[in-house]
Amino acid sequence: MKRIFILAALVWLPFQMSAQAAQDTIAWQIADSLETTFGQNSLGYFLRNFNDSIFLSGILFHKKDNENLTSFNKGFVRGNAMKEFMGQVLKNIERGAYYNFVNYYQDDVGNYYLIFRYFSQSDGINYHEYLLEVMPDGALAITDIYVYITGEFLSETIRGVYAQLISRFLNEED
């Protein structure tokens, strides 16, 4: 019985290690492609690999049969705060800022974090950690960005702004 267990482990372990290596390679490829396309002043690759529904799920309030809230949410989503944030990063790169991939790591649940360093003469230094989550189909997708200078994920920052705006909006409707 012990031999069967050892044999099964020897067969299973290399498979797990190769699956892990494949995920690591994909994370590196995403990081490299982000750095390259940002350097080309393009958000295309980022937007194709960004899962906005997961990002927005932590921001928007939902209430059935509340047309005002639904209308507000649609307008807020059209504003695309993540695209605006990344657009600002690209403008700064165009003006001479540096935005470089530094490293990555994986947490205990299998999410990857790609660490980018931002530096400009006017703004100083900052780091951004792109959260890559494994999707149901096995692909990795960007779902949020941790911004070191604010000490929180971008979704948390935007949720705070959203909460203030929605509060004012709903109070005006009453």
Tab-separated table of N, CA and C in Angstrom:
chain	number	residue	atom	x	y	z
A	1	MET	N	0.829	-1.193	0.000
A	1	MET	CA	0.000	0.000	0.000
A	1	MET	C	0.870	1.251	0.000
A	2	LYS	N	1.941	1.183	0.789
A	2	LYS	CA	2.849	2.319	0.878
A	2	LYS	C	3.495	2.603	-0.481
A	3	ARG	N	3.824	1.550	-1.215
A	3	ARG	CA	4.451	1.701	-2.524
A	3	ARG	C	3.501	2.354	-3.527
A	4	ILE	N	2.243	2.012	-3.444
A	4	ILE	CA	1.254	2.610	-4.348
A	4	ILE	C	1.148	4.106	-4.073
A	5	PHE	N	1.140	4.466	-2.791
A	5	PHE	CA	1.071	5.882	-2.423
A	5	PHE	C	2.308	6.631	-2.928
A	6	ILE	N	3.472	6.058	-2.748
A	6	ILE	CA	4.715	6.690	-3.196
A	6	ILE	C	4.723	6.810	-4.713
A	7	LEU	N	4.309	5.774	-5.414
A	7	LEU	CA	4.241	5.808	-6.872
A	7	LEU	C	3.270	6.879	-7.348
A	8	ALA	N	2.113	6.956	-6.718
A	8	ALA	CA	1.119	7.976	-7.081
A	8	ALA	C	1.673	9.377	-6.842
A	9	ALA	N	2.379	9.557	-5.734
A	9	ALA	CA	2.976	10.859	-5.430
A	9	ALA	C	4.033	11.221	-6.460
A	10	LEU	N	4.829	10.254	-6.883
A	10	LEU	CA	5.871	10.510	-7.872
A	10	LEU	C	5.281	10.879	-9.235
A	11	VAL	N	4.139	10.330	-9.551
A	11	VAL	CA	3.467	10.667	-10.804
A	11	VAL	C	2.771	12.024	-10.684
A	12	TRP	N	2.122	12.282	-9.568
A	12	TRP	CA	1.346	13.505	-9.353
A	12	TRP	C	2.221	14.737	-9.173
A	13	LEU	N	3.300	14.626	-8.429
A	13	LEU	CA	4.158	15.768	-8.096
A	13	LEU	C	4.746	16.458	-9.333
A	14	PRO	N	5.337	15.743	-10.265
A	14	PRO	CA	5.859	16.438	-11.462
A	14	PRO	C	4.758	17.140	-12.251
A	15	PHE	N	3.564	16.542	-12.291
A	15	PHE	CA	2.446	17.188	-12.986
A	15	PHE	C	2.094	18.504	-12.307
A	16	GLN	N	2.014	18.506	-10.978
A	16	GLN	CA	1.713	19.735	-10.235
A	16	GLN	C	2.800	20.777	-10.456
A	17	MET	N	4.054	20.338	-10.438
A	17	MET	CA	5.161	21.262	-10.632
A	17	MET	C	5.136	21.852	-12.033
A	18	SER	N	4.791	21.048	-13.047
A	18	SER	CA	4.746	21.572	-14.414
A	18	SER	C	3.554	22.511	-14.582
A	19	ALA	N	2.439	22.239	-13.917
A	19	ALA	CA	1.288	23.151	-13.971
A	19	ALA	C	1.652	24.478	-13.318
A	20	GLN	N	2.376	24.416	-12.204
A	20	GLN	CA	2.824	25.627	-11.519
A	20	GLN	C	3.784	26.417	-12.404
A	21	ALA	N	4.696	25.733	-13.044
A	21	ALA	CA	5.657	26.395	-13.932
A	21	ALA	C	4.944	27.050	-15.107
A	22	ALA	N	3.906	26.401	-15.613
A	22	ALA	CA	3.133	26.979	-16.718
A	22	ALA	C	2.432	28.256	-16.272
A	23	GLN	N	1.833	28.246	-15.073
A	23	GLN	CA	1.179	29.452	-14.544
A	23	GLN	C	2.205	30.559	-14.328
A	24	ASP	N	3.383	30.207	-13.795
A	24	ASP	CA	4.445	31.199	-13.598
A	24	ASP	C	4.841	31.840	-14.929
A	25	THR	N	4.967	31.018	-15.949
A	25	THR	CA	5.332	31.520	-17.283
A	25	THR	C	4.277	32.475	-17.808
A	26	ILE	N	3.016	32.137	-17.615
A	26	ILE	CA	1.928	33.011	-18.069
A	26	ILE	C	1.972	34.343	-17.316
A	27	ALA	N	2.206	34.299	-16.021
A	27	ALA	CA	2.298	35.536	-15.237
A	27	ALA	C	3.434	36.411	-15.759
A	28	TRP	N	4.590	35.802	-16.030
A	28	TRP	CA	5.727	36.552	-16.590
A	28	TRP	C	5.372	37.143	-17.950
A	29	GLN	N	4.689	36.368	-18.788
A	29	GLN	CA	4.306	36.847	-20.118
A	29	GLN	C	3.357	38.041	-20.014
A	30	ILE	N	2.417	37.981	-19.087
A	30	ILE	CA	1.495	39.104	-18.887
A	30	ILE	C	2.273	40.337	-18.450
A	31	ALA	N	3.176	40.165	-17.495
A	31	ALA	CA	3.989	41.292	-17.016
A	31	ALA	C	4.808	41.892	-18.157
A	32	ASP	N	5.453	41.045	-18.930
A	32	ASP	CA	6.278	41.519	-20.039
A	32	ASP	C	5.430	42.239	-21.081
A	33	SER	N	4.273	41.693	-21.396
A	33	SER	CA	3.388	42.322	-22.384
A	33	SER	C	2.845	43.651	-21.879
A	34	LEU	N	2.517	43.723	-20.592
A	34	LEU	CA	2.073	44.998	-20.028
A	34	LEU	C	3.166	46.050	-20.148
A	35	GLU	N	4.375	45.696	-19.717
A	35	GLU	CA	5.482	46.654	-19.771
A	35	GLU	C	5.737	47.105	-21.213
A	36	THR	N	5.715	46.176	-22.146
A	36	THR	CA	5.961	46.502	-23.554
A	36	THR	C	4.872	47.409	-24.112
A	37	THR	N	3.623	47.047	-23.901
A	37	THR	CA	2.534	47.846	-24.485
A	37	THR	C	2.387	49.197	-23.804
A	38	PHE	N	2.655	49.281	-22.501
A	38	PHE	CA	2.645	50.594	-21.851
A	38	PHE	C	3.740	51.470	-22.462
A	39	GLY	N	4.895	50.882	-22.733
A	39	GLY	CA	5.988	51.618	-23.365
A	39	GLY	C	5.636	52.095	-24.767
A	40	GLN	N	4.675	51.421	-25.400
A	40	GLN	CA	4.191	51.808	-26.728
A	40	GLN	C	2.970	52.717	-26.628
A	41	ASN	N	2.676	53.175	-25.405
A	41	ASN	CA	1.552	54.075	-25.136
A	41	ASN	C	0.206	53.447	-25.509
A	42	SER	N	0.050	52.177	-25.168
A	42	SER	CA	-1.178	51.465	-25.500
A	42	SER	C	-1.776	50.792	-24.264
A	43	LEU	N	-3.091	50.942	-24.110
A	43	LEU	CA	-3.823	50.258	-23.042
A	43	LEU	C	-4.503	48.983	-23.532
A	44	GLY	N	-4.378	48.686	-24.825
A	44	GLY	CA	-5.099	47.558	-25.414
A	44	GLY	C	-4.889	46.240	-24.696
A	45	TYR	N	-3.647	45.870	-24.471
A	45	TYR	CA	-3.363	44.587	-23.818
A	45	TYR	C	-3.918	44.577	-22.401
A	46	PHE	N	-3.730	45.675	-21.677
A	46	PHE	CA	-4.252	45.770	-20.316
A	46	PHE	C	-5.767	45.574	-20.316
A	47	LEU	N	-6.467	46.287	-21.179
A	47	LEU	CA	-7.935	46.216	-21.192
A	47	LEU	C	-8.432	44.832	-21.593
A	48	ARG	N	-7.715	44.159	-22.489
A	48	ARG	CA	-8.116	42.802	-22.879
A	48	ARG	C	-7.922	41.802	-21.746
A	49	ASN	N	-7.017	42.077	-20.831
A	49	ASN	CA	-6.725	41.157	-19.732
A	49	ASN	C	-7.268	41.623	-18.394
A	50	PHE	N	-8.056	42.683	-18.413
A	50	PHE	CA	-8.647	43.231	-17.198
A	50	PHE	C	-10.089	42.756	-17.087
A	51	ASN	N	-10.435	42.164	-15.945
A	51	ASN	CA	-11.797	41.677	-15.709
A	51	ASN	C	-12.563	42.745	-14.941
A	52	ASP	N	-13.267	43.597	-15.684
A	52	ASP	CA	-13.955	44.713	-15.043
A	52	ASP	C	-15.151	44.277	-14.207
A	53	SER	N	-15.760	43.145	-14.517
A	53	SER	CA	-16.918	42.714	-13.722
A	53	SER	C	-16.481	42.323	-12.300
A	54	ILE	N	-15.340	41.670	-12.158
A	54	ILE	CA	-14.838	41.349	-10.816
A	54	ILE	C	-14.422	42.629	-10.104
A	55	PHE	N	-13.733	43.510	-10.820
A	55	PHE	CA	-13.307	44.788	-10.245
A	55	PHE	C	-14.515	45.586	-9.733
A	56	LEU	N	-15.543	45.699	-10.544
A	56	LEU	CA	-16.720	46.495	-10.178
A	56	LEU	C	-17.586	45.837	-9.106
A	57	SER	N	-17.516	44.514	-8.991
A	57	SER	CA	-18.357	43.825	-8.004
A	57	SER	C	-18.033	44.256	-6.577
A	58	GLY	N	-16.821	44.712	-6.345
A	58	GLY	CA	-16.444	45.183	-5.017
A	58	GLY	C	-16.699	46.665	-4.810
A	59	ILE	N	-17.252	47.324	-5.810
A	59	ILE	CA	-17.452	48.770	-5.744
A	59	ILE	C	-18.935	49.143	-5.706
A	60	LEU	N	-19.687	48.626	-6.644
A	60	LEU	CA	-21.072	49.069	-6.840
A	60	LEU	C	-22.047	48.492	-5.823
A	61	PHE	N	-22.985	49.329	-5.401
A	61	PHE	CA	-24.113	48.877	-4.580
A	61	PHE	C	-25.217	48.429	-5.527
A	62	HIS	N	-25.964	47.432	-5.111
A	62	HIS	CA	-27.087	46.944	-5.925
A	62	HIS	C	-28.318	46.831	-5.043
A	63	LYS	N	-29.430	47.253	-5.584
A	63	LYS	CA	-30.701	47.144	-4.885
A	63	LYS	C	-31.768	46.882	-5.940
A	64	LYS	N	-32.453	45.770	-5.793
A	64	LYS	CA	-33.476	45.423	-6.777
A	64	LYS	C	-34.534	46.524	-6.848
A	65	ASP	N	-35.013	46.735	-8.055
A	65	ASP	CA	-36.120	47.669	-8.317
A	65	ASP	C	-35.806	49.116	-7.938
A	66	ASN	N	-34.550	49.493	-7.883
A	66	ASN	CA	-34.197	50.881	-7.628
A	66	ASN	C	-33.619	51.452	-8.923
A	67	GLU	N	-34.491	52.080	-9.715
A	67	GLU	CA	-34.095	52.591	-11.024
A	67	GLU	C	-33.057	53.706	-10.914
A	68	ASN	N	-33.141	54.521	-9.859
A	68	ASN	CA	-32.172	55.601	-9.685
A	68	ASN	C	-30.763	55.037	-9.468
A	69	LEU	N	-30.681	54.026	-8.650
A	69	LEU	CA	-29.390	53.400	-8.382
A	69	LEU	C	-28.849	52.726	-9.644
A	70	THR	N	-29.725	52.029	-10.360
A	70	THR	CA	-29.323	51.370	-11.602
A	70	THR	C	-28.811	52.391	-12.607
A	71	SER	N	-29.512	53.501	-12.726
A	71	SER	CA	-29.109	54.564	-13.646
A	71	SER	C	-27.766	55.164	-13.230
A	72	PHE	N	-27.608	55.418	-11.946
A	72	PHE	CA	-26.350	55.969	-11.441
A	72	PHE	C	-25.203	55.005	-11.721
A	73	ASN	N	-25.416	53.718	-11.450
A	73	ASN	CA	-24.373	52.716	-11.673
A	73	ASN	C	-23.951	52.669	-13.138
A	74	LYS	N	-24.918	52.741	-14.048
A	74	LYS	CA	-24.583	52.713	-15.478
A	74	LYS	C	-23.693	53.895	-15.842
A	75	GLY	N	-24.019	55.063	-15.343
A	75	GLY	CA	-23.190	56.241	-15.606
A	75	GLY	C	-21.819	56.116	-14.989
A	76	PHE	N	-21.765	55.588	-13.789
A	76	PHE	CA	-20.483	55.413	-13.093
A	76	PHE	C	-19.586	54.436	-13.849
A	77	VAL	N	-20.166	53.341	-14.325
A	77	VAL	CA	-19.402	52.332	-15.064
A	77	VAL	C	-18.897	52.921	-16.380
A	78	ARG	N	-19.718	53.733	-17.043
A	78	ARG	CA	-19.276	54.371	-18.296
A	78	ARG	C	-18.060	55.262	-18.064
A	79	GLY	N	-17.940	55.828	-16.865
A	79	GLY	CA	-16.797	56.663	-16.536
A	79	GLY	C	-15.484	55.901	-16.526
A	80	ASN	N	-15.538	54.590	-16.308
A	80	ASN	CA	-14.399	53.675	-16.352
A	80	ASN	C	-13.180	54.211	-15.609
A	81	ALA	N	-13.271	54.207	-14.295
A	81	ALA	CA	-12.219	54.754	-13.434
A	81	ALA	C	-10.882	54.050	-13.628
A	82	MET	N	-10.890	52.749	-13.847
A	82	MET	CA	-9.632	52.020	-14.044
A	82	MET	C	-8.951	52.491	-15.326
A	83	LYS	N	-9.729	52.668	-16.382
A	83	LYS	CA	-9.158	53.135	-17.648
A	83	LYS	C	-8.588	54.542	-17.474
A	84	GLU	N	-9.269	55.375	-16.710
A	84	GLU	CA	-8.773	56.730	-16.448
A	84	GLU	C	-7.456	56.687	-15.669
A	85	PHE	N	-7.400	55.837	-14.656
A	85	PHE	CA	-6.181	55.695	-13.862
A	85	PHE	C	-5.012	55.261	-14.741
A	86	MET	N	-5.233	54.213	-15.524
A	86	MET	CA	-4.164	53.702	-16.374
A	86	MET	C	-3.820	54.694	-17.487
A	87	GLY	N	-4.816	55.435	-17.968
A	87	GLY	CA	-4.561	56.468	-18.966
A	87	GLY	C	-3.623	57.535	-18.421
A	88	GLN	N	-3.785	57.879	-17.148
A	88	GLN	CA	-2.900	58.847	-16.512
A	88	GLN	C	-1.476	58.306	-16.401
A	89	VAL	N	-1.362	57.029	-16.096
A	89	VAL	CA	-0.036	56.401	-16.045
A	89	VAL	C	0.629	56.511	-17.422
A	90	LEU	N	-0.132	56.209	-18.485
A	90	LEU	CA	0.432	56.294	-19.838
A	90	LEU	C	0.843	57.716	-20.198
A	91	LYS	N	0.040	58.706	-19.826
A	91	LYS	CA	0.404	60.105	-20.097
A	91	LYS	C	1.717	60.456	-19.417
A	92	ASN	N	1.885	59.968	-18.198
A	92	ASN	CA	3.121	60.243	-17.468
A	92	ASN	C	4.321	59.530	-18.087
A	93	ILE	N	4.118	58.326	-18.600
A	93	ILE	CA	5.189	57.610	-19.300
A	93	ILE	C	5.586	58.401	-20.545
A	94	GLU	N	4.590	58.900	-21.245
A	94	GLU	CA	4.844	59.696	-22.450
A	94	GLU	C	5.664	60.955	-22.123
A	95	ARG	N	5.469	61.484	-20.929
A	95	ARG	CA	6.191	62.683	-20.488
A	95	ARG	C	7.558	62.361	-19.871
A	96	GLY	N	7.934	61.087	-19.875
A	96	GLY	CA	9.260	60.726	-19.392
A	96	GLY	C	9.301	59.902	-18.123
A	97	ALA	N	8.148	59.554	-17.555
A	97	ALA	CA	8.132	58.713	-16.353
A	97	ALA	C	8.562	57.289	-16.722
A	98	TYR	N	9.055	56.576	-15.751
A	98	TYR	CA	9.447	55.177	-15.925
A	98	TYR	C	8.390	54.287	-15.282
A	99	TYR	N	8.078	53.190	-15.967
A	99	TYR	CA	7.102	52.235	-15.441
A	99	TYR	C	7.629	50.857	-15.792
A	100	ASN	N	8.241	50.188	-14.820
A	100	ASN	CA	8.940	48.944	-15.104
A	100	ASN	C	8.459	47.801	-14.222
A	101	PHE	N	8.406	46.625	-14.844
A	101	PHE	CA	8.115	45.402	-14.111
A	101	PHE	C	9.310	45.081	-13.228
A	102	VAL	N	9.042	44.807	-11.940
A	102	VAL	CA	10.110	44.546	-10.976
A	102	VAL	C	10.162	43.076	-10.586
A	103	ASN	N	9.014	42.513	-10.231
A	103	ASN	CA	8.991	41.141	-9.727
A	103	ASN	C	7.545	40.669	-9.655
A	104	TYR	N	7.372	39.434	-9.252
A	104	TYR	CA	6.036	38.901	-9.009
A	104	TYR	C	6.104	37.916	-7.854
A	105	TYR	N	4.935	37.631	-7.292
A	105	TYR	CA	4.846	36.582	-6.286
A	105	TYR	C	3.453	35.981	-6.344
A	106	GLN	N	3.294	34.849	-5.688
A	106	GLN	CA	2.012	34.149	-5.647
A	106	GLN	C	1.599	33.997	-4.194
A	107	ASP	N	0.314	34.255	-3.910
A	107	ASP	CA	-0.169	34.108	-2.541
A	107	ASP	C	-0.629	32.670	-2.280
A	108	ASP	N	-1.131	32.440	-1.086
A	108	ASP	CA	-1.514	31.084	-0.659
A	108	ASP	C	-2.699	30.508	-1.427
A	109	VAL	N	-3.528	31.355	-2.025
A	109	VAL	CA	-4.698	30.846	-2.748
A	109	VAL	C	-4.465	30.755	-4.255
A	110	GLY	N	-3.249	31.081	-4.696
A	110	GLY	CA	-2.915	30.914	-6.107
A	110	GLY	C	-2.976	32.184	-6.941
A	111	ASN	N	-3.322	33.319	-6.336
A	111	ASN	CA	-3.326	34.580	-7.081
A	111	ASN	C	-1.900	35.072	-7.265
A	112	TYR	N	-1.663	35.694	-8.393
A	112	TYR	CA	-0.355	36.292	-8.668
A	112	TYR	C	-0.432	37.798	-8.477
A	113	TYR	N	0.689	38.383	-8.128
A	113	TYR	CA	0.818	39.833	-7.995
A	113	TYR	C	2.032	40.258	-8.806
A	114	LEU	N	1.808	41.112	-9.795
A	114	LEU	CA	2.889	41.637	-10.622
A	114	LEU	C	3.246	43.013	-10.079
A	115	ILE	N	4.494	43.208	-9.723
A	115	ILE	CA	4.918	44.465	-9.111
A	115	ILE	C	5.598	45.347	-10.164
A	116	PHE	N	5.037	46.548	-10.331
A	116	PHE	CA	5.605	47.537	-11.243
A	116	PHE	C	6.058	48.749	-10.436
A	117	ARG	N	7.185	49.309	-10.857
A	117	ARG	CA	7.699	50.522	-10.208
A	117	ARG	C	7.420	51.698	-11.137
A	118	TYR	N	6.827	52.745	-10.559
A	118	TYR	CA	6.574	53.992	-11.273
A	118	TYR	C	7.523	55.046	-10.720
A	119	PHE	N	8.188	55.772	-11.619
A	119	PHE	CA	9.055	56.849	-11.170
A	119	PHE	C	8.984	58.008	-12.156
A	120	SER	N	8.796	59.207	-11.610
A	120	SER	CA	8.908	60.423	-12.424
A	120	SER	C	9.569	61.494	-11.576
A	121	GLN	N	10.192	62.448	-12.241
A	121	GLN	CA	10.859	63.540	-11.536
A	121	GLN	C	9.860	64.335	-10.696
A	122	SER	N	8.656	64.526	-11.208
A	122	SER	CA	7.674	65.360	-10.498
A	122	SER	C	6.909	64.604	-9.413
A	123	ASP	N	6.637	63.321	-9.634
A	123	ASP	CA	5.810	62.557	-8.687
A	123	ASP	C	6.611	61.684	-7.732
A	124	GLY	N	7.865	61.440	-8.034
A	124	GLY	CA	8.662	60.557	-7.195
A	124	GLY	C	8.442	59.105	-7.566
A	125	ILE	N	8.505	58.244	-6.548
A	125	ILE	CA	8.430	56.796	-6.783
A	125	ILE	C	7.169	56.219	-6.164
A	126	ASN	N	6.622	55.223	-6.826
A	126	ASN	CA	5.454	54.503	-6.342
A	126	ASN	C	5.534	53.089	-6.913
A	127	TYR	N	4.806	52.195	-6.319
A	127	TYR	CA	4.726	50.825	-6.821
A	127	TYR	C	3.262	50.456	-6.993
A	128	HIS	N	3.002	49.651	-8.016
A	128	HIS	CA	1.663	49.126	-8.270
A	128	HIS	C	1.762	47.606	-8.329
A	129	GLU	N	0.880	46.936	-7.624
A	129	GLU	CA	0.802	45.472	-7.685
A	129	GLU	C	-0.474	45.097	-8.424
A	130	TYR	N	-0.314	44.478	-9.572
A	130	TYR	CA	-1.457	44.014	-10.351
A	130	TYR	C	-1.888	42.658	-9.795
A	131	LEU	N	-3.116	42.576	-9.361
A	131	LEU	CA	-3.660	41.314	-8.867
A	131	LEU	C	-4.151	40.498	-10.055
A	132	LEU	N	-3.577	39.298	-10.232
A	132	LEU	CA	-4.011	38.363	-11.264
A	132	LEU	C	-4.717	37.210	-10.579
A	133	GLU	N	-5.976	37.034	-10.915
A	133	GLU	CA	-6.737	35.919	-10.346
A	133	GLU	C	-6.969	34.863	-11.413
A	134	VAL	N	-7.040	33.615	-10.978
A	134	VAL	CA	-7.329	32.518	-11.889
A	134	VAL	C	-8.836	32.496	-12.140
A	135	MET	N	-9.209	32.583	-13.414
A	135	MET	CA	-10.615	32.563	-13.810
A	135	MET	C	-11.111	31.114	-13.895
A	136	PRO	N	-12.422	30.919	-13.941
A	136	PRO	CA	-12.960	29.549	-14.017
A	136	PRO	C	-12.403	28.728	-15.188
A	137	ASP	N	-12.033	29.403	-16.289
A	137	ASP	CA	-11.483	28.674	-17.444
A	137	ASP	C	-9.979	28.412	-17.310
A	138	GLY	N	-9.385	28.826	-16.170
A	138	GLY	CA	-7.967	28.602	-15.926
A	138	GLY	C	-7.069	29.755	-16.349
A	139	ALA	N	-7.618	30.717	-17.073
A	139	ALA	CA	-6.825	31.872	-17.511
A	139	ALA	C	-6.565	32.816	-16.334
A	140	LEU	N	-5.510	33.592	-16.436
A	140	LEU	CA	-5.222	34.620	-15.440
A	140	LEU	C	-5.766	35.947	-15.960
A	141	ALA	N	-6.400	36.714	-15.073
A	141	ALA	CA	-6.935	38.026	-15.460
A	141	ALA	C	-6.589	39.049	-14.387
A	142	ILE	N	-6.347	40.273	-14.819
A	142	ILE	CA	-6.105	41.375	-13.894
A	142	ILE	C	-7.455	41.769	-13.297
A	143	THR	N	-7.541	41.796	-11.957
A	143	THR	CA	-8.815	42.142	-11.322
A	143	THR	C	-8.727	43.372	-10.428
A	144	ASP	N	-7.517	43.835	-10.131
A	144	ASP	CA	-7.366	45.020	-9.284
A	144	ASP	C	-5.898	45.422	-9.283
A	145	ILE	N	-5.628	46.603	-8.738
A	145	ILE	CA	-4.254	47.081	-8.603
A	145	ILE	C	-4.094	47.666	-7.207
A	146	TYR	N	-3.100	47.181	-6.490
A	146	TYR	CA	-2.762	47.736	-5.188
A	146	TYR	C	-1.774	48.873	-5.418
A	147	VAL	N	-2.123	50.069	-4.944
A	147	VAL	CA	-1.291	51.255	-5.134
A	147	VAL	C	-0.601	51.555	-3.805
A	148	TYR	N	0.707	51.428	-3.784
A	148	TYR	CA	1.458	51.571	-2.531
A	148	TYR	C	1.259	52.930	-1.876
A	149	ILE	N	1.246	53.995	-2.671
A	149	ILE	CA	1.180	55.333	-2.081
A	149	ILE	C	-0.133	55.567	-1.328
A	150	THR	N	-1.203	54.909	-1.745
A	150	THR	CA	-2.484	55.043	-1.031
A	150	THR	C	-2.651	53.963	0.027
A	151	GLY	N	-1.900	52.880	-0.105
A	151	GLY	CA	-1.994	51.797	0.858
A	151	GLY	C	-3.249	50.960	0.717
A	152	GLU	N	-3.850	50.980	-0.469
A	152	GLU	CA	-5.057	50.177	-0.674
A	152	GLU	C	-5.216	49.834	-2.153
A	153	PHE	N	-6.078	48.863	-2.392
A	153	PHE	CA	-6.401	48.512	-3.765
A	153	PHE	C	-7.170	49.659	-4.409
A	154	LEU	N	-7.003	49.802	-5.708
A	154	LEU	CA	-7.693	50.863	-6.439
A	154	LEU	C	-9.209	50.723	-6.289
A	155	SER	N	-9.711	49.503	-6.234
A	155	SER	CA	-11.154	49.297	-6.055
A	155	SER	C	-11.629	49.887	-4.730
A	156	GLU	N	-10.809	49.827	-3.686
A	156	GLU	CA	-11.185	50.402	-2.389
A	156	GLU	C	-11.218	51.928	-2.466
A	157	THR	N	-10.239	52.507	-3.144
A	157	THR	CA	-10.214	53.959	-3.310
A	157	THR	C	-11.447	54.421	-4.082
A	158	ILE	N	-11.740	53.736	-5.174
A	158	ILE	CA	-12.878	54.111	-6.013
A	158	ILE	C	-14.189	53.857	-5.283
A	159	ARG	N	-14.245	52.801	-4.485
A	159	ARG	CA	-15.470	52.523	-3.712
A	159	ARG	C	-15.762	53.674	-2.737
A	160	GLY	N	-14.724	54.252	-2.139
A	160	GLY	CA	-14.926	55.386	-1.242
A	160	GLY	C	-15.515	56.585	-1.974
A	161	VAL	N	-14.995	56.858	-3.155
A	161	VAL	CA	-15.529	57.960	-3.970
A	161	VAL	C	-16.961	57.640	-4.383
A	162	TYR	N	-17.184	56.415	-4.835
A	162	TYR	CA	-18.516	55.978	-5.257
A	162	TYR	C	-19.522	56.124	-4.112
A	163	ALA	N	-19.143	55.703	-2.909
A	163	ALA	CA	-20.054	55.777	-1.759
A	163	ALA	C	-20.458	57.218	-1.471
A	164	GLN	N	-19.515	58.146	-1.577
A	164	GLN	CA	-19.846	59.556	-1.352
A	164	GLN	C	-20.771	60.082	-2.443
A	165	LEU	N	-20.474	59.731	-3.685
A	165	LEU	CA	-21.292	60.210	-4.802
A	165	LEU	C	-22.697	59.632	-4.757
A	166	ILE	N	-22.805	58.344	-4.489
A	166	ILE	CA	-24.132	57.706	-4.475
A	166	ILE	C	-24.967	58.237	-3.320
A	167	SER	N	-24.332	58.526	-2.205
A	167	SER	CA	-25.043	59.089	-1.064
A	167	SER	C	-25.645	60.447	-1.432
A	168	ARG	N	-24.850	61.290	-2.051
A	168	ARG	CA	-25.351	62.609	-2.491
A	168	ARG	C	-26.452	62.458	-3.521
A	169	PHE	N	-26.225	61.560	-4.487
A	169	PHE	CA	-27.197	61.357	-5.555
A	169	PHE	C	-28.539	60.890	-5.015
A	170	LEU	N	-28.514	59.907	-4.134
A	170	LEU	CA	-29.775	59.378	-3.586
A	170	LEU	C	-30.448	60.388	-2.663
A	171	ASN	N	-29.681	61.203	-1.940
A	171	ASN	CA	-30.272	62.239	-1.090
A	171	ASN	C	-30.918	63.333	-1.914
A	172	GLU	N	-30.359	63.644	-3.071
A	172	GLU	CA	-30.952	64.639	-3.957
A	172	GLU	C	-32.258	64.147	-4.542
A	173	GLU	N	-32.366	62.818	-4.708
A	173	GLU	CA	-33.571	62.222	-5.290
A	173	GLU	C	-34.735	62.222	-4.312
A	174	ASP	N	-34.459	62.262	-3.019
A	174	ASP	CA	-35.534	62.203	-2.010
A	174	ASP	C	-36.310	63.485	-1.916
